[in-house]
Amino acid sequence: MPFLKLAEKRYSARKYLDKPVNRSLIERAVEAARLAPSACNSQPWHFVVVDEPEKVKKLAEATFLPLTKMNKFVTQVPVIVALVSEPSNTSAAAGGYVKKKPYYLMDIGMAAEHFCLQAAEDNLGTCILGWFNEKKVKKYLNVPKGRSIPLLITLGYPEPGNKTVKHRRELDSILSYNSY
């Protein structure tokens, strides 16, 4: 599929079919993420895939506040993937410190997008989540001390007819050449 078509196809799915995702498709998405670029080739990520229904439901409880509807959809997803931030290599860590830029977060973001685009190629839906109780998620997933979870990704077969409409700014409003 041409890349721009793939970019158009991918959206944040919030309604999923009650259908398990084959692990070979999950592994394809993780493989795509593994190939993402990273500062100084540090590859500061580890993917924890939760696909057992009872564990997914338990983990989902840490993604929303009971009094709000934000992320409530996570209770019905078949798979949740936690992107755990691993320590960067010395070069990337030193560069991030000197430049005051969290390169590892940029790296995690690129890996997440590679994951999501491969999932879209395989007709799977995803939604990247930044709103969740990281402390609870880390405890539930036995994430070692000193690691963080910058984001979670939901994964599954999207329910037909529920694709959200993308509203994007026009190209000429976000692009300039040679000067702002």
mmCIF file with all atom_site columns, C-alpha atoms in Angstrom:
data_model
loop_
_atom_site.group_PDB
_atom_site.id
_atom_site.type_symbol
_atom_site.label_atom_id
_atom_site.label_alt_id
_atom_site.label_comp_id
_atom_site.label_asym_id
_atom_site.label_entity_id
_atom_site.label_seq_id
_atom_site.pdbx_PDB_ins_code
_atom_site.Cartn_x
_atom_site.Cartn_y
_atom_site.Cartn_z
_atom_site.occupancy
_atom_site.B_iso_or_equiv
_atom_site.pdbx_formal_charge
_atom_site.auth_seq_id
_atom_site.auth_comp_id
_atom_site.auth_asym_id
_atom_site.auth_atom_id
_atom_site.pdbx_PDB_model_num
ATOM 1   C CA . MET A 1 1   ? 0.000   0.000   0.000  1.00 0.00 ? 1   MET A CA 1
ATOM 2   C CA . PRO A 1 2   ? 1.423   3.458   -0.813 1.00 0.00 ? 2   PRO A CA 1
ATOM 3   C CA . PHE A 1 3   ? 2.561   5.196   2.352  1.00 0.00 ? 3   PHE A CA 1
ATOM 4   C CA . LEU A 1 4   ? 0.184   8.169   2.130  1.00 0.00 ? 4   LEU A CA 1
ATOM 5   C CA . LYS A 1 5   ? -2.754  5.769   1.744  1.00 0.00 ? 5   LYS A CA 1
ATOM 6   C CA . LEU A 1 6   ? -1.565  3.910   4.842  1.00 0.00 ? 6   LEU A CA 1
ATOM 7   C CA . ALA A 1 7   ? -1.258  7.216   6.748  1.00 0.00 ? 7   ALA A CA 1
ATOM 8   C CA . GLU A 1 8   ? -4.813  8.094   5.688  1.00 0.00 ? 8   GLU A CA 1
ATOM 9   C CA . LYS A 1 9   ? -6.079  4.641   6.687  1.00 0.00 ? 9   LYS A CA 1
ATOM 10  C CA . ARG A 1 10  ? -4.708  4.702   10.245 1.00 0.00 ? 10  ARG A CA 1
ATOM 11  C CA . TYR A 1 11  ? -6.953  6.353   12.838 1.00 0.00 ? 11  TYR A CA 1
ATOM 12  C CA . SER A 1 12  ? -7.525  6.162   16.591 1.00 0.00 ? 12  SER A CA 1
ATOM 13  C CA . ALA A 1 13  ? -9.969  3.265   16.920 1.00 0.00 ? 13  ALA A CA 1
ATOM 14  C CA . ARG A 1 14  ? -12.169 3.330   19.999 1.00 0.00 ? 14  ARG A CA 1
ATOM 15  C CA . LYS A 1 15  ? -14.627 0.541   19.171 1.00 0.00 ? 15  LYS A CA 1
ATOM 16  C CA . TYR A 1 16  ? -13.386 -2.990  18.616 1.00 0.00 ? 16  TYR A CA 1
ATOM 17  C CA . LEU A 1 17  ? -14.881 -6.322  17.699 1.00 0.00 ? 17  LEU A CA 1
ATOM 18  C CA . ASP A 1 18  ? -14.876 -9.004  20.382 1.00 0.00 ? 18  ASP A CA 1
ATOM 19  C CA . LYS A 1 19  ? -12.306 -11.038 18.486 1.00 0.00 ? 19  LYS A CA 1
ATOM 20  C CA . PRO A 1 20  ? -8.830  -12.119 19.608 1.00 0.00 ? 20  PRO A CA 1
ATOM 21  C CA . VAL A 1 21  ? -5.813  -10.878 17.676 1.00 0.00 ? 21  VAL A CA 1
ATOM 22  C CA . ASN A 1 22  ? -3.464  -13.543 16.360 1.00 0.00 ? 22  ASN A CA 1
ATOM 23  C CA . ARG A 1 23  ? -0.061  -13.234 18.010 1.00 0.00 ? 23  ARG A CA 1
ATOM 24  C CA . SER A 1 24  ? 1.666   -13.395 14.629 1.00 0.00 ? 24  SER A CA 1
ATOM 25  C CA . LEU A 1 25  ? -0.012  -10.069 13.740 1.00 0.00 ? 25  LEU A CA 1
ATOM 26  C CA . ILE A 1 26  ? 1.004   -8.583  17.082 1.00 0.00 ? 26  ILE A CA 1
ATOM 27  C CA . GLU A 1 27  ? 4.569   -9.698  16.451 1.00 0.00 ? 27  GLU A CA 1
ATOM 28  C CA . ARG A 1 28  ? 4.516   -8.100  12.970 1.00 0.00 ? 28  ARG A CA 1
ATOM 29  C CA . ALA A 1 29  ? 3.570   -4.787  14.562 1.00 0.00 ? 29  ALA A CA 1
ATOM 30  C CA . VAL A 1 30  ? 6.293   -5.134  17.213 1.00 0.00 ? 30  VAL A CA 1
ATOM 31  C CA . GLU A 1 31  ? 8.784   -6.045  14.475 1.00 0.00 ? 31  GLU A CA 1
ATOM 32  C CA . ALA A 1 32  ? 7.889   -2.851  12.609 1.00 0.00 ? 32  ALA A CA 1
ATOM 33  C CA . ALA A 1 33  ? 8.372   -0.898  15.849 1.00 0.00 ? 33  ALA A CA 1
ATOM 34  C CA . ARG A 1 34  ? 11.702  -2.613  16.449 1.00 0.00 ? 34  ARG A CA 1
ATOM 35  C CA . LEU A 1 35  ? 12.896  -1.217  13.120 1.00 0.00 ? 35  LEU A CA 1
ATOM 36  C CA . ALA A 1 36  ? 12.112  2.388   14.101 1.00 0.00 ? 36  ALA A CA 1
ATOM 37  C CA . PRO A 1 37  ? 15.007  4.828   14.295 1.00 0.00 ? 37  PRO A CA 1
ATOM 38  C CA . SER A 1 38  ? 16.308  5.922   17.686 1.00 0.00 ? 38  SER A CA 1
ATOM 39  C CA . ALA A 1 39  ? 18.883  8.400   18.974 1.00 0.00 ? 39  ALA A CA 1
ATOM 40  C CA . CYS A 1 40  ? 22.343  6.820   18.750 1.00 0.00 ? 40  CYS A CA 1
ATOM 41  C CA . ASN A 1 41  ? 20.591  3.525   17.940 1.00 0.00 ? 41  ASN A CA 1
ATOM 42  C CA . SER A 1 42  ? 19.675  3.266   21.622 1.00 0.00 ? 42  SER A CA 1
ATOM 43  C CA . GLN A 1 43  ? 16.378  1.399   21.015 1.00 0.00 ? 43  GLN A CA 1
ATOM 44  C CA . PRO A 1 44  ? 15.072  2.369   24.474 1.00 0.00 ? 44  PRO A CA 1
ATOM 45  C CA . TRP A 1 45  ? 11.915  0.264   24.432 1.00 0.00 ? 45  TRP A CA 1
ATOM 46  C CA . HIS A 1 46  ? 10.350  -2.940  25.611 1.00 0.00 ? 46  HIS A CA 1
ATOM 47  C CA . PHE A 1 47  ? 6.863   -4.041  24.565 1.00 0.00 ? 47  PHE A CA 1
ATOM 48  C CA . VAL A 1 48  ? 4.610   -5.741  27.103 1.00 0.00 ? 48  VAL A CA 1
ATOM 49  C CA . VAL A 1 49  ? 1.622   -7.244  25.294 1.00 0.00 ? 49  VAL A CA 1
ATOM 50  C CA . VAL A 1 50  ? -1.436  -8.047  27.376 1.00 0.00 ? 50  VAL A CA 1
ATOM 51  C CA . ASP A 1 51  ? -3.863  -10.267 25.459 1.00 0.00 ? 51  ASP A CA 1
ATOM 52  C CA . GLU A 1 52  ? -5.463  -12.490 28.099 1.00 0.00 ? 52  GLU A CA 1
ATOM 53  C CA . PRO A 1 53  ? -9.029  -11.119 28.513 1.00 0.00 ? 53  PRO A CA 1
ATOM 54  C CA . GLU A 1 54  ? -9.057  -11.026 32.321 1.00 0.00 ? 54  GLU A CA 1
ATOM 55  C CA . LYS A 1 55  ? -5.668  -9.318  32.448 1.00 0.00 ? 55  LYS A CA 1
ATOM 56  C CA . VAL A 1 56  ? -6.759  -6.804  29.797 1.00 0.00 ? 56  VAL A CA 1
ATOM 57  C CA . LYS A 1 57  ? -9.836  -5.907  31.859 1.00 0.00 ? 57  LYS A CA 1
ATOM 58  C CA . LYS A 1 58  ? -7.739  -5.515  35.017 1.00 0.00 ? 58  LYS A CA 1
ATOM 59  C CA . LEU A 1 59  ? -5.203  -3.336  33.204 1.00 0.00 ? 59  LEU A CA 1
ATOM 60  C CA . ALA A 1 60  ? -7.985  -1.283  31.599 1.00 0.00 ? 60  ALA A CA 1
ATOM 61  C CA . GLU A 1 61  ? -9.105  -0.207  35.075 1.00 0.00 ? 61  GLU A CA 1
ATOM 62  C CA . ALA A 1 62  ? -5.893  1.816   35.359 1.00 0.00 ? 62  ALA A CA 1
ATOM 63  C CA . THR A 1 63  ? -6.608  3.754   32.158 1.00 0.00 ? 63  THR A CA 1
ATOM 64  C CA . PHE A 1 64  ? -9.689  5.758   33.103 1.00 0.00 ? 64  PHE A CA 1
ATOM 65  C CA . LEU A 1 65  ? -11.271 7.640   35.951 1.00 0.00 ? 65  LEU A CA 1
ATOM 66  C CA . PRO A 1 66  ? -14.578 6.083   37.009 1.00 0.00 ? 66  PRO A CA 1
ATOM 67  C CA . LEU A 1 67  ? -16.348 9.477   37.002 1.00 0.00 ? 67  LEU A CA 1
ATOM 68  C CA . THR A 1 68  ? -15.330 10.357  33.438 1.00 0.00 ? 68  THR A CA 1
ATOM 69  C CA . LYS A 1 69  ? -15.791 8.701   30.078 1.00 0.00 ? 69  LYS A CA 1
ATOM 70  C CA . MET A 1 70  ? -12.186 9.318   29.008 1.00 0.00 ? 70  MET A CA 1
ATOM 71  C CA . ASN A 1 71  ? -10.651 6.010   27.897 1.00 0.00 ? 71  ASN A CA 1
ATOM 72  C CA . LYS A 1 72  ? -13.698 4.031   29.056 1.00 0.00 ? 72  LYS A CA 1
ATOM 73  C CA . PHE A 1 73  ? -13.529 2.192   25.705 1.00 0.00 ? 73  PHE A CA 1
ATOM 74  C CA . VAL A 1 74  ? -10.361 0.435   26.875 1.00 0.00 ? 74  VAL A CA 1
ATOM 75  C CA . THR A 1 75  ? -12.498 -1.953  28.935 1.00 0.00 ? 75  THR A CA 1
ATOM 76  C CA . GLN A 1 76  ? -13.621 -3.675  25.711 1.00 0.00 ? 76  GLN A CA 1
ATOM 77  C CA . VAL A 1 77  ? -10.340 -3.911  23.752 1.00 0.00 ? 77  VAL A CA 1
ATOM 78  C CA . PRO A 1 78  ? -8.778  -7.315  23.037 1.00 0.00 ? 78  PRO A CA 1
ATOM 79  C CA . VAL A 1 79  ? -5.131  -6.220  23.443 1.00 0.00 ? 79  VAL A CA 1
ATOM 80  C CA . ILE A 1 80  ? -3.252  -3.528  25.344 1.00 0.00 ? 80  ILE A CA 1
ATOM 81  C CA . VAL A 1 81  ? 0.432   -2.940  24.634 1.00 0.00 ? 81  VAL A CA 1
ATOM 82  C CA . ALA A 1 82  ? 2.594   -1.071  27.137 1.00 0.00 ? 82  ALA A CA 1
ATOM 83  C CA . LEU A 1 83  ? 5.665   0.642   25.748 1.00 0.00 ? 83  LEU A CA 1
ATOM 84  C CA . VAL A 1 84  ? 8.187   0.540   28.557 1.00 0.00 ? 84  VAL A CA 1
ATOM 85  C CA . SER A 1 85  ? 11.064  2.977   28.367 1.00 0.00 ? 85  SER A CA 1
ATOM 86  C CA . GLU A 1 86  ? 14.373  1.192   28.812 1.00 0.00 ? 86  GLU A CA 1
ATOM 87  C CA . PRO A 1 87  ? 17.528  3.084   29.795 1.00 0.00 ? 87  PRO A CA 1
ATOM 88  C CA . SER A 1 88  ? 19.147  4.784   26.794 1.00 0.00 ? 88  SER A CA 1
ATOM 89  C CA . ASN A 1 89  ? 22.699  3.989   25.827 1.00 0.00 ? 89  ASN A CA 1
ATOM 90  C CA . THR A 1 90  ? 25.411  6.351   27.084 1.00 0.00 ? 90  THR A CA 1
ATOM 91  C CA . SER A 1 91  ? 25.596  8.414   23.880 1.00 0.00 ? 91  SER A CA 1
ATOM 92  C CA . ALA A 1 92  ? 21.837  9.035   23.694 1.00 0.00 ? 92  ALA A CA 1
ATOM 93  C CA . ALA A 1 93  ? 21.554  9.743   27.425 1.00 0.00 ? 93  ALA A CA 1
ATOM 94  C CA . ALA A 1 94  ? 24.491  12.187  27.352 1.00 0.00 ? 94  ALA A CA 1
ATOM 95  C CA . GLY A 1 95  ? 23.150  13.908  24.237 1.00 0.00 ? 95  GLY A CA 1
ATOM 96  C CA . GLY A 1 96  ? 19.710  14.252  25.788 1.00 0.00 ? 96  GLY A CA 1
ATOM 97  C CA . TYR A 1 97  ? 21.189  15.696  28.959 1.00 0.00 ? 97  TYR A CA 1
ATOM 98  C CA . VAL A 1 98  ? 23.406  18.208  27.135 1.00 0.00 ? 98  VAL A CA 1
ATOM 99  C CA . LYS A 1 99  ? 20.688  19.305  24.704 1.00 0.00 ? 99  LYS A CA 1
ATOM 100 C CA . LYS A 1 100 ? 17.939  19.133  27.353 1.00 0.00 ? 100 LYS A CA 1
ATOM 101 C CA . LYS A 1 101 ? 15.823  17.001  25.044 1.00 0.00 ? 101 LYS A CA 1
ATOM 102 C CA . PRO A 1 102 ? 14.164  13.728  26.056 1.00 0.00 ? 102 PRO A CA 1
ATOM 103 C CA . TYR A 1 103 ? 15.373  11.739  23.052 1.00 0.00 ? 103 TYR A CA 1
ATOM 104 C CA . TYR A 1 104 ? 14.000  8.516   24.506 1.00 0.00 ? 104 TYR A CA 1
ATOM 105 C CA . LEU A 1 105 ? 10.461  9.940   24.305 1.00 0.00 ? 105 LEU A CA 1
ATOM 106 C CA . MET A 1 106 ? 10.968  10.814  20.647 1.00 0.00 ? 106 MET A CA 1
ATOM 107 C CA . ASP A 1 107 ? 12.269  7.292   20.073 1.00 0.00 ? 107 ASP A CA 1
ATOM 108 C CA . ILE A 1 108 ? 9.269   5.735   21.838 1.00 0.00 ? 108 ILE A CA 1
ATOM 109 C CA . GLY A 1 109 ? 6.959   7.901   19.726 1.00 0.00 ? 109 GLY A CA 1
ATOM 110 C CA . MET A 1 110 ? 8.555   6.731   16.484 1.00 0.00 ? 110 MET A CA 1
ATOM 111 C CA . ALA A 1 111 ? 8.381   3.097   17.573 1.00 0.00 ? 111 ALA A CA 1
ATOM 112 C CA . ALA A 1 112 ? 4.715   3.542   18.527 1.00 0.00 ? 112 ALA A CA 1
ATOM 113 C CA . GLU A 1 113 ? 3.873   5.018   15.139 1.00 0.00 ? 113 GLU A CA 1
ATOM 114 C CA . HIS A 1 114 ? 5.682   2.202   13.319 1.00 0.00 ? 114 HIS A CA 1
ATOM 115 C CA . PHE A 1 115 ? 3.634   -0.254  15.423 1.00 0.00 ? 115 PHE A CA 1
ATOM 116 C CA . CYS A 1 116 ? 0.372   1.508   14.600 1.00 0.00 ? 116 CYS A CA 1
ATOM 117 C CA . LEU A 1 117 ? 1.076   1.782   10.876 1.00 0.00 ? 117 LEU A CA 1
ATOM 118 C CA . GLN A 1 118 ? 1.906   -1.920  10.600 1.00 0.00 ? 118 GLN A CA 1
ATOM 119 C CA . ALA A 1 119 ? -1.280  -2.722  12.500 1.00 0.00 ? 119 ALA A CA 1
ATOM 120 C CA . ALA A 1 120 ? -3.262  -0.557  10.061 1.00 0.00 ? 120 ALA A CA 1
ATOM 121 C CA . GLU A 1 121 ? -1.609  -2.352  7.142  1.00 0.00 ? 121 GLU A CA 1
ATOM 122 C CA . ASP A 1 122 ? -2.891  -5.606  8.690  1.00 0.00 ? 122 ASP A CA 1
ATOM 123 C CA . ASN A 1 123 ? -6.423  -4.155  9.101  1.00 0.00 ? 123 ASN A CA 1
ATOM 124 C CA . LEU A 1 124 ? -6.089  -3.768  12.862 1.00 0.00 ? 124 LEU A CA 1
ATOM 125 C CA . GLY A 1 125 ? -7.092  -0.691  14.802 1.00 0.00 ? 125 GLY A CA 1
ATOM 126 C CA . THR A 1 126 ? -5.011  1.102   17.403 1.00 0.00 ? 126 THR A CA 1
ATOM 127 C CA . CYS A 1 127 ? -5.293  4.008   19.801 1.00 0.00 ? 127 CYS A CA 1
ATOM 128 C CA . ILE A 1 128 ? -2.305  5.545   21.564 1.00 0.00 ? 128 ILE A CA 1
ATOM 129 C CA . LEU A 1 129 ? -3.012  6.451   25.198 1.00 0.00 ? 129 LEU A CA 1
ATOM 130 C CA . GLY A 1 130 ? -1.094  8.867   27.364 1.00 0.00 ? 130 GLY A CA 1
ATOM 131 C CA . TRP A 1 131 ? -3.767  9.172   30.064 1.00 0.00 ? 131 TRP A CA 1
ATOM 132 C CA . PHE A 1 132 ? -3.484  6.320   32.548 1.00 0.00 ? 132 PHE A CA 1
ATOM 133 C CA . ASN A 1 133 ? -2.323  5.579   36.074 1.00 0.00 ? 133 ASN A CA 1
ATOM 134 C CA . GLU A 1 134 ? 1.293   4.699   35.366 1.00 0.00 ? 134 GLU A CA 1
ATOM 135 C CA . LYS A 1 135 ? 1.980   3.577   38.927 1.00 0.00 ? 135 LYS A CA 1
ATOM 136 C CA . LYS A 1 136 ? -0.842  0.999   38.788 1.00 0.00 ? 136 LYS A CA 1
ATOM 137 C CA . VAL A 1 137 ? 0.114   -0.162  35.293 1.00 0.00 ? 137 VAL A CA 1
ATOM 138 C CA . LYS A 1 138 ? 3.765   -0.601  36.279 1.00 0.00 ? 138 LYS A CA 1
ATOM 139 C CA . LYS A 1 139 ? 2.790   -2.598  39.349 1.00 0.00 ? 139 LYS A CA 1
ATOM 140 C CA . TYR A 1 140 ? 0.347   -4.798  37.462 1.00 0.00 ? 140 TYR A CA 1
ATOM 141 C CA . LEU A 1 141 ? 2.876   -5.535  34.699 1.00 0.00 ? 141 LEU A CA 1
ATOM 142 C CA . ASN A 1 142 ? 5.822   -6.032  37.087 1.00 0.00 ? 142 ASN A CA 1
ATOM 143 C CA . VAL A 1 143 ? 7.829   -3.301  35.375 1.00 0.00 ? 143 VAL A CA 1
ATOM 144 C CA . PRO A 1 144 ? 11.265  -2.976  37.009 1.00 0.00 ? 144 PRO A CA 1
ATOM 145 C CA . LYS A 1 145 ? 12.146  0.059   39.079 1.00 0.00 ? 145 LYS A CA 1
ATOM 146 C CA . GLY A 1 146 ? 13.781  2.830   37.077 1.00 0.00 ? 146 GLY A CA 1
ATOM 147 C CA . ARG A 1 147 ? 11.613  2.245   33.998 1.00 0.00 ? 147 ARG A CA 1
ATOM 148 C CA . SER A 1 148 ? 8.673   4.333   32.857 1.00 0.00 ? 148 SER A CA 1
ATOM 149 C CA . ILE A 1 149 ? 5.679   3.710   30.617 1.00 0.00 ? 149 ILE A CA 1
ATOM 150 C CA . PRO A 1 150 ? 5.244   6.774   28.396 1.00 0.00 ? 150 PRO A CA 1
ATOM 151 C CA . LEU A 1 151 ? 2.262   5.311   26.582 1.00 0.00 ? 151 LEU A CA 1
ATOM 152 C CA . LEU A 1 152 ? -0.086  2.418   26.004 1.00 0.00 ? 152 LEU A CA 1
ATOM 153 C CA . ILE A 1 153 ? -1.543  1.255   22.693 1.00 0.00 ? 153 ILE A CA 1
ATOM 154 C CA . THR A 1 154 ? -4.877  -0.496  22.310 1.00 0.00 ? 154 THR A CA 1
ATOM 155 C CA . LEU A 1 155 ? -5.048  -3.044  19.502 1.00 0.00 ? 155 LEU A CA 1
ATOM 156 C CA . GLY A 1 156 ? -7.806  -5.038  17.876 1.00 0.00 ? 156 GLY A CA 1
ATOM 157 C CA . TYR A 1 157 ? -10.138 -5.417  14.935 1.00 0.00 ? 157 TYR A CA 1
ATOM 158 C CA . PRO A 1 158 ? -12.013 -2.120  14.621 1.00 0.00 ? 158 PRO A CA 1
ATOM 159 C CA . GLU A 1 159 ? -15.787 -2.245  14.602 1.00 0.00 ? 159 GLU A CA 1
ATOM 160 C CA . PRO A 1 160 ? -16.972 -1.424  11.055 1.00 0.00 ? 160 PRO A CA 1
ATOM 161 C CA . GLY A 1 161 ? -18.613 1.957   10.585 1.00 0.00 ? 161 GLY A CA 1
ATOM 162 C CA . ASN A 1 162 ? -16.972 3.639   13.571 1.00 0.00 ? 162 ASN A CA 1
ATOM 163 C CA . LYS A 1 163 ? -13.968 5.245   11.900 1.00 0.00 ? 163 LYS A CA 1
ATOM 164 C CA . THR A 1 164 ? -13.409 8.710   13.266 1.00 0.00 ? 164 THR A CA 1
ATOM 165 C CA . VAL A 1 165 ? -13.171 11.505  10.718 1.00 0.00 ? 165 VAL A CA 1
ATOM 166 C CA . LYS A 1 166 ? -9.742  13.093  10.536 1.00 0.00 ? 166 LYS A CA 1
ATOM 167 C CA . HIS A 1 167 ? -9.715  16.875  10.687 1.00 0.00 ? 167 HIS A CA 1
ATOM 168 C CA . ARG A 1 168 ? -6.305  18.083  9.622  1.00 0.00 ? 168 ARG A CA 1
ATOM 169 C CA . ARG A 1 169 ? -5.041  21.562  8.882  1.00 0.00 ? 169 ARG A CA 1
ATOM 170 C CA . GLU A 1 170 ? -4.329  22.373  5.262  1.00 0.00 ? 170 GLU A CA 1
ATOM 171 C CA . LEU A 1 171 ? -0.774  21.771  4.068  1.00 0.00 ? 171 LEU A CA 1
ATOM 172 C CA . ASP A 1 172 ? -0.114  25.446  3.323  1.00 0.00 ? 172 ASP A CA 1
ATOM 173 C CA . SER A 1 173 ? -0.985  26.336  6.936  1.00 0.00 ? 173 SER A CA 1
ATOM 174 C CA . ILE A 1 174 ? 1.751   24.095  8.365  1.00 0.00 ? 174 ILE A CA 1
ATOM 175 C CA . LEU A 1 175 ? 4.487   24.391  5.735  1.00 0.00 ? 175 LEU A CA 1
ATOM 176 C CA . SER A 1 176 ? 6.962   27.139  4.920  1.00 0.00 ? 176 SER A CA 1
ATOM 177 C CA . TYR A 1 177 ? 10.268  27.135  3.092  1.00 0.00 ? 177 TYR A CA 1
ATOM 178 C CA . ASN A 1 178 ? 13.480  28.842  4.203  1.00 0.00 ? 178 ASN A CA 1
ATOM 179 C CA . SER A 1 179 ? 11.845  30.850  7.009  1.00 0.00 ? 179 SER A CA 1
ATOM 180 C CA . TYR A 1 180 ? 8.895   30.598  9.370  1.00 0.00 ? 180 TYR A CA 1
#
